[in-house]
């Protein structure tokens, strides 16, 4: 299925990061950036995709993710991370059910590709640091999951099998 006219809202840490992401998405005619007006209101239709910069100062807060889900209940989410992301923010994103991740070092073509995969309901292959953060959750003594299985939203992680599942999609957690 070909997805066209995807409306993208960017939630970035600063104007420079916002501009970087907007320029990447503007290269693809199927992606349209929507912006709030001067009062911060979205006057355009609801976004199809929310692109969240994990460096945003509110990203470690569960309330941040709840607010985004509440404001945009039908949107898909894509999270942009540093190669060595803040673990608290990454864990908050995982707990909020985020399943689409890209790195700041990814090309504009990769960002656009992942945006389309995400809007189509797919789960793109995540950067290695996401698998590392999931494994860290198992070592965390606060993890109340039963045994070797951890459930985070629609994400199921099986430590013995060294894999994570989102729906029918399987992601290997093995280090290479």
Coordinates of C-alpha atoms in Angstrom, one line a residue:
X1 CA 0.0 0.0 0.0
X2 CA 1.3 3.4 -0.9
X3 CA 0.8 6.1 1.8
X4 CA 0.5 9.7 0.6
X5 CA -0.2 13.0 2.2
X6 CA 1.1 12.1 5.7
X7 CA 0.7 15.1 8.0
X8 CA 3.7 15.3 10.4
X9 CA 3.9 17.3 13.6
X10 CA 7.4 17.7 15.0
X11 CA 8.0 18.0 18.8
X12 CA 11.7 19.0 19.0
X13 CA 14.0 20.2 21.8
X14 CA 14.9 23.4 19.9
X15 CA 14.4 25.3 16.7
X16 CA 17.6 23.9 15.1
X17 CA 16.5 20.3 15.7
X18 CA 13.0 21.1 14.4
X19 CA 14.5 22.7 11.3
X20 CA 16.8 19.6 10.7
X21 CA 13.8 17.2 10.9
X22 CA 11.5 19.5 8.8
X23 CA 14.1 19.7 6.0
X24 CA 14.5 15.9 6.0
X25 CA 10.7 15.4 5.7
X26 CA 10.2 18.2 3.1
X27 CA 12.4 16.2 0.7
X28 CA 9.5 13.6 0.4
X29 CA 6.4 14.8 -1.4
X30 CA 4.2 12.3 0.6
X31 CA 5.1 14.1 3.9
X32 CA 3.7 17.5 4.9
X33 CA 4.8 19.4 8.0
X34 CA 2.1 21.0 10.0
X35 CA 2.8 23.8 12.4
X36 CA 0.9 25.4 15.3
X37 CA -0.2 29.0 14.8
X38 CA 1.3 31.9 16.7
X39 CA -0.8 30.9 19.8
X40 CA 0.4 27.4 19.7
X41 CA -2.9 26.0 18.4
X42 CA -3.1 23.5 15.5
X43 CA -5.4 25.0 13.0
X44 CA -4.8 22.3 10.4
X45 CA -6.1 18.8 10.5
X46 CA -4.8 16.4 13.2
X47 CA -1.4 15.0 12.4
X48 CA -1.0 11.4 11.2
X49 CA 2.5 11.2 12.7
X50 CA 4.1 12.9 15.7
X51 CA 7.9 13.0 15.5
X52 CA 9.3 13.4 19.0
X53 CA 12.9 14.4 19.8
X54 CA 13.9 12.3 22.8
X55 CA 16.1 15.2 23.9
X56 CA 13.0 17.3 24.6
X57 CA 13.2 18.3 28.3
X58 CA 9.8 16.7 29.1
X59 CA 10.6 13.3 27.5
X60 CA 11.6 11.6 30.7
X61 CA 8.2 12.4 32.2
X62 CA 5.3 9.9 31.7
X63 CA 2.9 12.9 31.8
X64 CA 4.6 14.2 28.6
X65 CA 3.7 11.0 26.7
X66 CA 0.2 10.8 28.2
X67 CA -0.4 14.4 27.1
X68 CA 0.7 13.6 23.5
X69 CA -1.5 10.5 23.4
X70 CA -4.5 12.5 24.8
X71 CA -4.0 15.4 22.3
X72 CA -3.5 13.2 19.3
X73 CA -5.3 9.9 19.9
X74 CA -5.2 8.7 16.3
X75 CA -1.6 9.7 15.5
X76 CA 1.3 7.3 15.1
X77 CA 4.6 8.2 16.8
X78 CA 8.2 8.1 15.8
X79 CA 11.0 8.9 18.3
X80 CA 14.3 10.5 17.2
X81 CA 17.2 9.5 19.6
X82 CA 20.8 10.2 20.1
X83 CA 23.2 7.2 19.6
X84 CA 23.6 7.2 23.4
X85 CA 20.1 8.4 24.6
X86 CA 19.1 9.4 28.1
X87 CA 17.9 6.1 29.6
X88 CA 15.1 7.7 31.7
X89 CA 13.6 9.3 28.6
X90 CA 14.0 6.2 26.5
X91 CA 12.4 4.0 29.2
X92 CA 9.5 6.5 29.5
X93 CA 9.0 6.3 25.7
X94 CA 9.0 2.5 25.8
X95 CA 6.6 2.5 28.7
X96 CA 4.3 4.8 26.7
X97 CA 4.2 2.2 23.9
X98 CA 6.6 3.8 21.5
X99 CA 7.8 1.3 18.9
X100 CA 9.3 3.4 16.1
X101 CA 12.7 4.8 16.7
X102 CA 15.3 6.5 14.4
X103 CA 18.7 8.1 15.3
X104 CA 19.7 11.6 14.6
X105 CA 22.6 10.2 12.5
X106 CA 20.1 8.5 10.1
X107 CA 19.8 9.9 6.6
X108 CA 16.8 12.0 5.4
X109 CA 15.8 9.0 3.2
X110 CA 15.8 6.7 6.3
X111 CA 13.7 9.2 8.3
X112 CA 11.1 9.4 5.5
X113 CA 11.1 5.6 5.1
X114 CA 10.5 5.0 8.8
X115 CA 7.8 7.7 8.9
X116 CA 5.9 5.8 6.1
X117 CA 6.4 2.4 7.7
X118 CA 5.2 3.7 11.0
X119 CA 2.1 5.4 9.5
X120 CA 1.3 2.1 7.7
X121 CA 1.3 0.3 11.1
X122 CA 4.6 -1.4 10.6
X123 CA 7.5 -1.6 13.1
X124 CA 10.8 -0.6 11.6
X125 CA 14.1 -2.1 12.9
X126 CA 15.2 -0.1 15.9
X127 CA 18.7 1.2 16.6
X128 CA 20.8 -1.0 18.8
X129 CA 20.5 1.3 21.8
X130 CA 16.7 0.6 22.0
X131 CA 17.4 -3.1 22.4
X132 CA 20.0 -2.3 25.0
X133 CA 17.5 -0.2 26.9
X134 CA 15.0 -3.1 26.8
X135 CA 17.6 -5.5 28.2
X136 CA 18.4 -2.9 30.9
X137 CA 14.8 -3.1 32.0
X138 CA 15.3 -6.7 32.9
X139 CA 18.3 -5.9 35.0
X140 CA 16.4 -3.1 36.7
X141 CA 15.3 -4.2 40.2
X142 CA 12.1 -2.0 39.8
X143 CA 10.9 -4.3 37.0
X144 CA 7.8 -6.0 38.3
X145 CA 7.3 -8.2 35.3
X146 CA 7.0 -11.9 35.8
X147 CA 10.1 -14.0 35.2
X148 CA 11.7 -13.6 31.8
X149 CA 8.9 -11.8 30.1
X150 CA 8.3 -8.1 30.2
X151 CA 5.2 -6.4 28.8
X152 CA 5.4 -2.7 27.9
X153 CA 2.3 -1.6 26.1
X154 CA 2.1 -3.6 22.9
X155 CA 5.7 -4.6 23.2
X156 CA 6.5 -8.1 24.7
X157 CA 10.1 -8.8 25.5
X158 CA 11.2 -12.5 26.0
X159 CA 14.6 -12.6 27.7
X160 CA 15.2 -16.3 27.2
X161 CA 14.4 -16.0 23.5
X162 CA 16.5 -12.7 23.3
X163 CA 13.7 -11.1 21.2
X164 CA 11.1 -8.5 21.4
X165 CA 7.7 -8.7 19.7
X166 CA 5.3 -6.0 18.7
X167 CA 2.2 -7.7 17.3
X168 CA 3.5 -10.1 14.7
X169 CA 6.9 -8.3 14.3
X170 CA 9.9 -9.8 16.0
X171 CA 13.1 -7.8 16.9
X172 CA 16.3 -9.6 17.9
X173 CA 17.9 -8.4 21.1
X174 CA 21.2 -10.2 20.4
X175 CA 24.3 -8.1 20.4
X176 CA 26.4 -8.5 17.2

